[in-house]
Amino acid sequence: MTENTEENNQNSLTLVKNGQPDTLLNHVEISVSESERRANGSLNIRDYYTVYLVEVKVTDPEYHSKLGKLTTVWRRYTEFEQLRDYLDVTYPYVILPPLPEKRVMFGWQKISSDTFDPNFIDRRRAGLENFLLRIAAHPVLTWDEHFIEFLQQEEGWRESYKANGYLQLVESKLKSLSLAVRLKKTDPKIEEYKQYGITLHNNLNNLLKARSRVAEKQYTVHKLHANYGRVFSEWSVIEKEMGDALQKTGHYFDSLASSIDASLEDEELLADQLKEYLFFAISLQNVCRNYEILQLQLEDAEENVANKNVERTRVQQGKTGLISRLFGAVDTEEVREFKVNQLDQQIEEGAVVVNNTKESLSEFSAKALSDIEMFQHQKLLDLRETLASYAFLQLKTARKGLNTWIQIRDCLQNTLQ
């Protein structure tokens, strides 16, 4: 099933639009438009969970008959996880788009750790939409039949996922990823990208930690200005000539204290974009890890053939093991010939495995390096935009603060004149 799916997707790459591989986004609009809280269980013991409404609207008239004009399905976060797990097994050479965080990471005072917090749910909704859009924009993943089923079939997709045994494949994949791999030979490019993925993850992790600490201090400092506002408002009551100016000053300080809320909400959206590439770095490492597992299979297959050749030579020369010599057991000519023929067959079968694994490894390497190159290009565009937006947001916040202080200064100076 997996091989057929991948082959169908490769065939779809021949479809080209405006010089680029045709993708699903050329024909439909995908959105995760809303969320809803639901409950399982009895009245006494209830298990609450959140579902998200996935909407697919066909914009290409030629695709109306294939996909229908509009489809809507409700999906839980766990189903998005299942979709990603399936894609991970089916396309091990692709740097898969990550899911948004399931629980709050890099939290600080204003950010609630409650997974049912409306702001957190809405940010996760936006992240899930971005996850689907990235899959739909990927030249390989876009036409995957199970992905399209995920967008259209609310019940049928769940049954298909279970029936095709992908759950067992995912569990097997997770076990293999947890094993330590010691290779005799590595691909320098793959190793370079693996180390890059580790470094990128560390850098973004440290950046997000520093950003959360700065946001915490910014929030605290701005909110402390509300104390100024209260003091100036109370002071204005006892001053006749300066009363109005002091009261206005108090209002300006209140405005300064409250202005940080909207700014940090916008900043949190930019932090989510950085988190996406934090998780992308893990996806990159996983692709390199998948290559290592395939390389290990090749080395094991080659070692198996080499051991069989050594054993064949020993049998052919009539050499026996220590136990056989101790007990005086010596193989007859017929037994030796049988063993040699048996080993010849095993060596031949092993050579086929080696050749097949070499071809798989070569194909994997070519596909992985192509996808990594595409990822690097997109990463450059996205991170450049995110970091520039962050700098612009800080300038905007600073200008607001500067304008407020100028108004406070002018208000007090006019009173003294």
CSV table of C-alpha atoms in Angstrom, one decimal, residues 33-375:
chain,number,residue,atom,x,y,z
A,33,SER,CA,-11.8,27.6,10.8
A,34,GLU,CA,-13.0,26.9,14.3
A,35,SER,CA,-12.6,24.8,17.4
A,36,GLU,CA,-15.2,23.2,19.7
A,37,ARG,CA,-14.9,21.6,23.1
A,38,ARG,CA,-16.6,18.2,23.6
A,39,ALA,CA,-16.9,15.6,26.3
A,40,ASN,CA,-16.9,11.8,26.5
A,41,GLY,CA,-18.1,9.6,29.3
A,42,SER,CA,-20.9,9.8,31.9
A,43,LEU,CA,-22.1,12.8,33.8
A,44,ASN,CA,-19.9,11.9,36.8
A,45,ILE,CA,-16.7,11.2,34.9
A,46,ARG,CA,-16.2,13.3,31.8
A,47,ASP,CA,-13.2,13.4,29.5
A,48,TYR,CA,-13.1,16.8,27.7
A,49,TYR,CA,-11.3,17.3,24.4
A,50,THR,CA,-11.1,19.8,21.6
A,51,VAL,CA,-12.1,19.2,18.0
A,52,TYR,CA,-11.2,21.4,15.0
A,53,LEU,CA,-13.2,22.1,11.9
A,54,VAL,CA,-11.3,21.4,8.7
A,55,GLU,CA,-12.8,23.1,5.6
A,56,VAL,CA,-11.8,22.4,2.0
A,57,LYS,CA,-13.3,24.6,-0.7
A,58,VAL,CA,-12.6,23.8,-4.3
A,59,THR,CA,-11.6,26.8,-6.3
A,60,ASP,CA,-10.8,25.1,-9.6
A,61,PRO,CA,-14.0,24.2,-11.5
A,62,GLU,CA,-12.3,21.1,-13.1
A,63,TYR,CA,-11.9,19.6,-9.6
A,64,HIS,CA,-15.6,20.0,-8.5
A,65,SER,CA,-16.4,16.5,-9.7
A,66,LYS,CA,-13.3,15.0,-8.1
A,67,LEU,CA,-13.5,16.6,-4.6
A,68,GLY,CA,-16.9,18.2,-4.3
A,69,LYS,CA,-17.4,22.0,-3.9
A,70,LEU,CA,-17.0,22.1,-0.2
A,71,THR,CA,-16.2,19.5,2.5
A,72,THR,CA,-16.0,19.9,6.3
A,73,VAL,CA,-14.7,17.4,8.8
A,74,TRP,CA,-14.1,17.6,12.6
A,75,ARG,CA,-10.7,16.4,13.7
A,76,ARG,CA,-9.1,15.9,17.1
A,77,TYR,CA,-5.4,16.8,17.6
A,78,THR,CA,-4.6,13.1,18.0
A,79,GLU,CA,-5.9,12.5,14.4
A,80,PHE,CA,-3.5,15.1,13.1
A,81,GLU,CA,-0.8,13.2,15.0
A,82,GLN,CA,-1.9,10.0,13.3
A,83,LEU,CA,-1.8,11.7,9.9
A,84,ARG,CA,1.8,12.9,10.5
A,85,ASP,CA,2.8,9.4,11.8
A,86,TYR,CA,1.5,7.9,8.6
A,87,LEU,CA,3.4,10.4,6.5
A,88,ASP,CA,6.5,9.8,8.5
A,89,VAL,CA,6.4,6.0,7.8
A,90,THR,CA,5.4,6.5,4.1
A,91,TYR,CA,7.9,9.3,3.2
A,92,PRO,CA,11.0,8.8,5.5
A,93,TYR,CA,13.1,11.0,3.2
A,94,VAL,CA,10.8,14.1,3.6
A,95,ILE,CA,11.3,16.8,6.2
A,96,LEU,CA,7.8,16.6,7.5
A,97,PRO,CA,5.9,19.8,8.6
A,98,PRO,CA,5.6,19.8,12.4
A,99,LEU,CA,2.4,20.0,14.4
A,100,PRO,CA,1.9,22.9,16.8
A,101,GLU,CA,2.8,22.3,20.5
A,102,LYS,CA,0.4,20.0,22.4
A,103,ARG,CA,1.2,21.7,25.7
A,104,VAL,CA,2.5,25.2,26.4
A,105,MET,CA,6.3,25.5,25.8
A,106,PHE,CA,8.4,28.5,26.9
A,107,GLY,CA,5.6,29.8,29.0
A,108,TRP,CA,5.8,33.0,31.1
A,109,GLN,CA,3.5,34.9,33.5
A,110,LYS,CA,0.8,36.0,31.0
A,111,ILE,CA,0.7,32.7,29.1
A,112,SER,CA,-1.7,30.2,30.6
A,113,SER,CA,-0.5,26.6,30.9
A,114,ASP,CA,-4.1,25.4,30.6
A,115,THR,CA,-4.5,23.5,27.3
A,116,PHE,CA,-8.2,24.6,27.2
A,117,ASP,CA,-7.3,28.3,27.4
A,118,PRO,CA,-9.0,30.1,24.5
A,119,ASN,CA,-5.9,31.9,23.3
A,120,PHE,CA,-3.8,28.7,23.4
A,121,ILE,CA,-6.6,26.8,21.5
A,122,ASP,CA,-6.8,29.5,18.8
A,123,ARG,CA,-3.0,29.5,18.4
A,124,ARG,CA,-3.0,25.8,18.1
A,125,ARG,CA,-5.9,26.0,15.5
A,126,ALA,CA,-3.7,28.4,13.4
A,127,GLY,CA,-0.8,26.0,13.8
A,128,LEU,CA,-2.9,23.0,12.6
A,129,GLU,CA,-4.1,25.0,9.6
A,130,ASN,CA,-0.5,25.8,8.7
A,131,PHE,CA,0.4,22.1,9.1
A,132,LEU,CA,-2.2,21.2,6.5
A,133,LEU,CA,-1.2,24.0,4.2
A,134,ARG,CA,2.5,23.0,4.3
A,135,ILE,CA,1.6,19.4,3.4
A,136,ALA,CA,-0.7,20.6,0.6
A,137,ALA,CA,2.1,22.8,-0.8
A,138,HIS,CA,4.7,20.0,-0.7
A,139,PRO,CA,5.3,18.5,-4.2
A,140,VAL,CA,5.5,14.9,-2.9
A,141,LEU,CA,3.0,14.9,0.0
A,142,THR,CA,0.3,17.0,-1.7
A,143,TRP,CA,-1.4,14.2,-3.7
A,144,ASP,CA,-1.2,11.4,-1.0
A,145,GLU,CA,-4.5,9.6,-1.1
A,146,HIS,CA,-4.7,9.3,2.7
A,147,PHE,CA,-4.0,13.0,3.2
A,148,ILE,CA,-6.9,13.8,0.8
A,149,GLU,CA,-9.1,11.3,2.7
A,150,PHE,CA,-8.2,13.1,5.9
A,151,LEU,CA,-9.5,16.3,4.5
A,152,GLN,CA,-12.8,14.8,3.3
A,153,GLN,CA,-13.8,11.6,5.2
A,154,GLU,CA,-14.5,12.1,8.9
A,155,GLU,CA,-15.2,8.4,9.7
A,156,GLY,CA,-13.7,6.6,6.7
A,157,TRP,CA,-10.2,7.9,7.3
A,158,ARG,CA,-10.0,6.6,10.8
A,159,GLU,CA,-11.0,3.1,9.7
A,160,SER,CA,-8.6,3.2,6.8
A,161,TYR,CA,-5.7,4.2,9.1
A,162,LYS,CA,-6.4,1.3,11.4
A,163,ALA,CA,-7.1,-1.3,8.7
A,164,ASN,CA,-3.9,-0.7,6.8
A,165,GLY,CA,-1.7,-1.4,9.8
A,166,TYR,CA,0.0,2.0,10.0
A,167,LEU,CA,-0.2,2.0,13.8
A,168,GLN,CA,2.1,-1.1,13.9
A,169,LEU,CA,4.5,0.5,11.4
A,170,VAL,CA,4.7,3.6,13.4
A,171,GLU,CA,5.5,1.7,16.6
A,172,SER,CA,8.2,-0.3,14.8
A,173,LYS,CA,9.6,3.0,13.4
A,174,LEU,CA,9.7,4.5,16.9
A,175,LYS,CA,11.6,1.5,18.2
A,176,SER,CA,14.2,1.7,15.4
A,177,LEU,CA,14.7,5.4,15.9
A,178,SER,CA,15.5,4.8,19.6
A,179,LEU,CA,18.3,2.4,18.9
A,180,ALA,CA,21.9,3.6,18.9
A,181,VAL,CA,23.5,3.4,15.4
A,182,ARG,CA,27.2,2.9,14.9
A,183,LEU,CA,28.1,3.1,11.3
A,184,LYS,CA,31.3,2.1,9.6
A,185,LYS,CA,30.7,4.5,6.8
A,186,THR,CA,28.6,7.7,6.6
A,187,ASP,CA,27.5,10.1,3.9
A,188,PRO,CA,29.4,13.4,4.6
A,189,LYS,CA,26.4,15.5,3.3
A,190,ILE,CA,23.9,13.6,5.5
A,191,GLU,CA,26.2,13.9,8.5
A,192,GLU,CA,26.6,17.6,7.9
A,193,TYR,CA,22.9,18.2,7.7
A,194,LYS,CA,22.4,16.0,10.9
A,195,GLN,CA,24.8,18.2,12.8
A,196,TYR,CA,23.1,21.3,11.3
A,197,GLY,CA,19.7,20.1,12.5
A,198,ILE,CA,21.1,19.7,16.1
A,199,THR,CA,22.7,23.1,16.0
A,200,LEU,CA,19.6,24.8,14.6
A,201,HIS,CA,17.4,23.2,17.3
A,202,ASN,CA,19.8,24.3,20.0
A,203,ASN,CA,19.9,27.9,18.7
A,204,LEU,CA,16.2,28.3,18.3
A,205,ASN,CA,15.6,26.6,21.7
A,206,ASN,CA,18.0,29.2,23.4
A,207,LEU,CA,16.4,32.0,21.4
A,208,LEU,CA,12.9,31.1,22.5
A,209,LYS,CA,14.0,30.8,26.1
A,210,ALA,CA,15.7,34.2,26.0
A,211,ARG,CA,12.6,35.7,24.3
A,212,SER,CA,10.2,34.3,27.1
A,213,ARG,CA,12.5,35.9,29.8
A,214,VAL,CA,12.5,39.2,28.0
A,215,ALA,CA,8.7,39.1,27.5
A,216,GLU,CA,8.3,38.4,31.2
A,217,LYS,CA,10.4,41.4,32.2
A,218,GLN,CA,8.7,43.7,29.6
A,219,TYR,CA,5.3,42.7,30.9
A,220,THR,CA,6.2,43.2,34.5
A,221,VAL,CA,7.9,46.6,33.9
A,222,HIS,CA,4.9,47.9,31.8
A,223,LYS,CA,2.4,46.7,34.4
A,224,LEU,CA,4.3,48.5,37.2
A,225,HIS,CA,3.6,51.8,35.4
A,226,ALA,CA,0.0,51.3,36.5
A,227,ASN,CA,1.3,52.2,40.0
A,228,TYR,CA,2.4,55.6,38.6
A,229,GLY,CA,-1.1,56.0,37.1
A,230,ARG,CA,-2.8,55.4,40.5
A,231,VAL,CA,-0.4,57.8,42.4
A,232,PHE,CA,-0.8,60.6,39.9
A,233,SER,CA,-4.6,60.2,39.9
A,234,GLU,CA,-4.7,60.4,43.7
A,235,TRP,CA,-2.3,63.3,43.8
A,236,SER,CA,-4.4,65.3,41.3
A,237,VAL,CA,-7.2,65.5,43.9
A,238,ILE,CA,-5.3,67.7,46.3
A,239,GLU,CA,-3.7,70.0,43.6
A,240,LYS,CA,-5.7,72.8,42.2
A,241,GLU,CA,-3.4,74.3,39.6
A,242,MET,CA,-1.7,71.0,38.6
A,243,GLY,CA,-4.8,68.8,39.1
A,244,ASP,CA,-5.8,68.4,35.5
A,245,ALA,CA,-2.2,67.8,34.3
A,246,LEU,CA,-1.6,65.2,37.0
A,247,GLN,CA,-4.8,63.4,36.2
A,248,LYS,CA,-3.9,63.3,32.5
A,249,THR,CA,-0.4,62.1,33.4
A,250,GLY,CA,-2.0,59.3,35.4
A,251,HIS,CA,-4.2,58.3,32.4
A,252,TYR,CA,-1.1,58.2,30.1
A,253,PHE,CA,0.7,55.9,32.6
A,254,ASP,CA,-2.4,53.6,32.6
A,255,SER,CA,-2.3,53.6,28.8
A,256,LEU,CA,1.4,52.7,28.9
A,257,ALA,CA,0.7,49.8,31.3
A,258,SER,CA,-2.1,48.3,29.2
A,259,SER,CA,-0.4,48.8,25.8
A,260,ILE,CA,2.0,45.9,26.3
A,261,ASP,CA,-0.9,43.3,26.2
A,262,ALA,CA,-1.6,43.6,22.5
A,263,SER,CA,2.1,43.9,21.6
A,264,LEU,CA,3.0,40.6,23.4
A,265,GLU,CA,0.0,38.8,21.9
A,266,ASP,CA,1.4,39.7,18.4
A,267,GLU,CA,4.8,38.7,19.6
A,268,GLU,CA,3.5,35.3,20.7
A,269,LEU,CA,2.3,34.6,17.1
A,270,LEU,CA,5.9,35.2,15.9
A,271,ALA,CA,7.2,32.9,18.7
A,272,ASP,CA,4.9,30.2,17.3
A,273,GLN,CA,6.6,30.6,13.9
A,274,LEU,CA,10.0,30.1,15.5
A,275,LYS,CA,8.7,27.1,17.4
A,276,GLU,CA,7.6,25.6,14.0
A,277,TYR,CA,11.2,25.6,12.9
A,278,LEU,CA,12.4,24.3,16.3
A,279,PHE,CA,10.3,21.2,15.4
A,280,PHE,CA,11.4,21.3,11.8
A,281,ALA,CA,14.9,20.9,13.0
A,282,ILE,CA,13.9,17.6,14.7
A,283,SER,CA,12.2,16.5,11.4
A,284,LEU,CA,15.5,17.2,9.6
A,285,GLN,CA,17.4,15.1,12.2
A,286,ASN,CA,14.8,12.3,11.7
A,287,VAL,CA,15.4,12.2,8.0
A,288,CYS,CA,19.2,11.8,8.6
A,289,ARG,CA,18.4,9.2,11.2
A,290,ASN,CA,16.3,7.3,8.6
A,291,TYR,CA,19.3,7.3,6.3
A,292,GLU,CA,21.5,5.9,9.0
A,293,ILE,CA,19.1,3.1,9.7
A,294,LEU,CA,19.1,2.2,6.0
A,295,GLN,CA,23.0,2.5,5.9
A,296,LEU,CA,23.1,0.1,8.9
A,297,GLN,CA,20.9,-2.4,7.1
A,298,LEU,CA,23.3,-2.3,4.2
A,299,GLU,CA,26.4,-2.8,6.4
A,300,ASP,CA,24.6,-5.7,8.2
A,301,ALA,CA,23.8,-7.3,4.8
A,302,GLU,CA,27.4,-6.9,3.6
A,303,GLU,CA,28.7,-8.3,6.8
A,304,ASN,CA,26.4,-11.3,6.6
A,305,VAL,CA,27.6,-12.1,3.0
A,306,ALA,CA,31.2,-11.7,4.1
A,307,ASN,CA,30.7,-14.1,7.0
A,308,LYS,CA,29.0,-16.6,4.7
A,309,ASN,CA,31.9,-16.5,2.3
A,310,VAL,CA,34.4,-17.1,5.2
A,311,GLU,CA,32.3,-20.0,6.4
A,312,ARG,CA,32.1,-21.4,2.8
A,313,THR,CA,35.8,-21.3,2.5
A,314,ARG,CA,36.3,-23.1,5.8
A,315,VAL,CA,33.8,-25.8,4.9
A,316,GLN,CA,35.3,-26.3,1.4
A,317,GLN,CA,38.8,-26.8,2.9
A,318,GLY,CA,37.4,-29.3,5.4
A,319,LYS,CA,38.1,-27.2,8.5
A,320,THR,CA,35.9,-28.0,11.4
A,321,GLY,CA,35.0,-26.3,14.6
A,322,LEU,CA,36.6,-27.0,18.0
A,323,ILE,CA,33.7,-29.1,19.2
A,324,SER,CA,33.8,-31.3,16.1
A,325,ARG,CA,37.6,-31.9,16.5
A,326,LEU,CA,37.2,-32.8,20.2
A,327,PHE,CA,34.6,-35.4,19.5
A,328,GLY,CA,36.2,-36.6,16.4
A,329,ALA,CA,33.3,-35.8,14.1
A,330,VAL,CA,34.4,-35.1,10.5
A,331,ASP,CA,32.1,-34.2,7.7
A,332,THR,CA,31.9,-36.6,4.7
A,333,GLU,CA,32.4,-35.4,1.2
A,334,GLU,CA,28.6,-35.5,0.6
A,335,VAL,CA,27.9,-33.4,3.7
A,336,ARG,CA,30.6,-30.9,2.8
A,337,GLU,CA,29.1,-30.5,-0.7
A,338,PHE,CA,25.6,-30.1,0.7
A,339,LYS,CA,26.9,-27.4,3.1
A,340,VAL,CA,28.7,-25.6,0.4
A,341,ASN,CA,25.7,-25.6,-1.9
A,342,GLN,CA,23.5,-24.3,1.0
A,343,LEU,CA,26.0,-21.5,1.7
A,344,ASP,CA,26.2,-20.6,-2.0
A,345,GLN,CA,22.5,-20.2,-2.1
A,346,GLN,CA,22.6,-18.0,1.1
A,347,ILE,CA,25.4,-15.9,-0.4
A,348,GLU,CA,23.5,-15.4,-3.6
A,349,GLU,CA,20.4,-14.4,-1.6
A,350,GLY,CA,22.5,-12.1,0.6
A,351,ALA,CA,24.1,-10.5,-2.5
A,352,VAL,CA,20.6,-9.7,-3.8
A,353,VAL,CA,19.7,-8.1,-0.5
A,354,VAL,CA,22.9,-6.0,-0.6
A,355,ASN,CA,22.2,-4.8,-4.1
A,356,ASN,CA,18.6,-4.0,-3.3
A,357,THR,CA,19.6,-2.1,-0.1
A,358,LYS,CA,22.3,-0.2,-2.1
A,359,GLU,CA,19.7,0.9,-4.6
A,360,SER,CA,17.2,1.9,-1.8
A,361,LEU,CA,20.0,3.8,-0.1
A,362,SER,CA,21.0,5.7,-3.2
A,363,GLU,CA,17.4,6.5,-4.0
A,364,PHE,CA,16.8,7.6,-0.4
A,365,SER,CA,19.9,9.8,-0.4
A,366,ALA,CA,18.9,11.6,-3.7
A,367,LYS,CA,15.3,12.2,-2.5
A,368,ALA,CA,16.4,13.4,0.9
A,369,LEU,CA,19.0,15.8,-0.4
A,370,SER,CA,16.5,17.2,-2.8
A,371,ASP,CA,14.0,17.7,0.0
A,372,ILE,CA,16.6,19.2,2.3
A,373,GLU,CA,17.6,21.7,-0.4
A,374,MET,CA,13.9,22.7,-0.8
A,375,PHE,CA,13.6,23.0,3.0
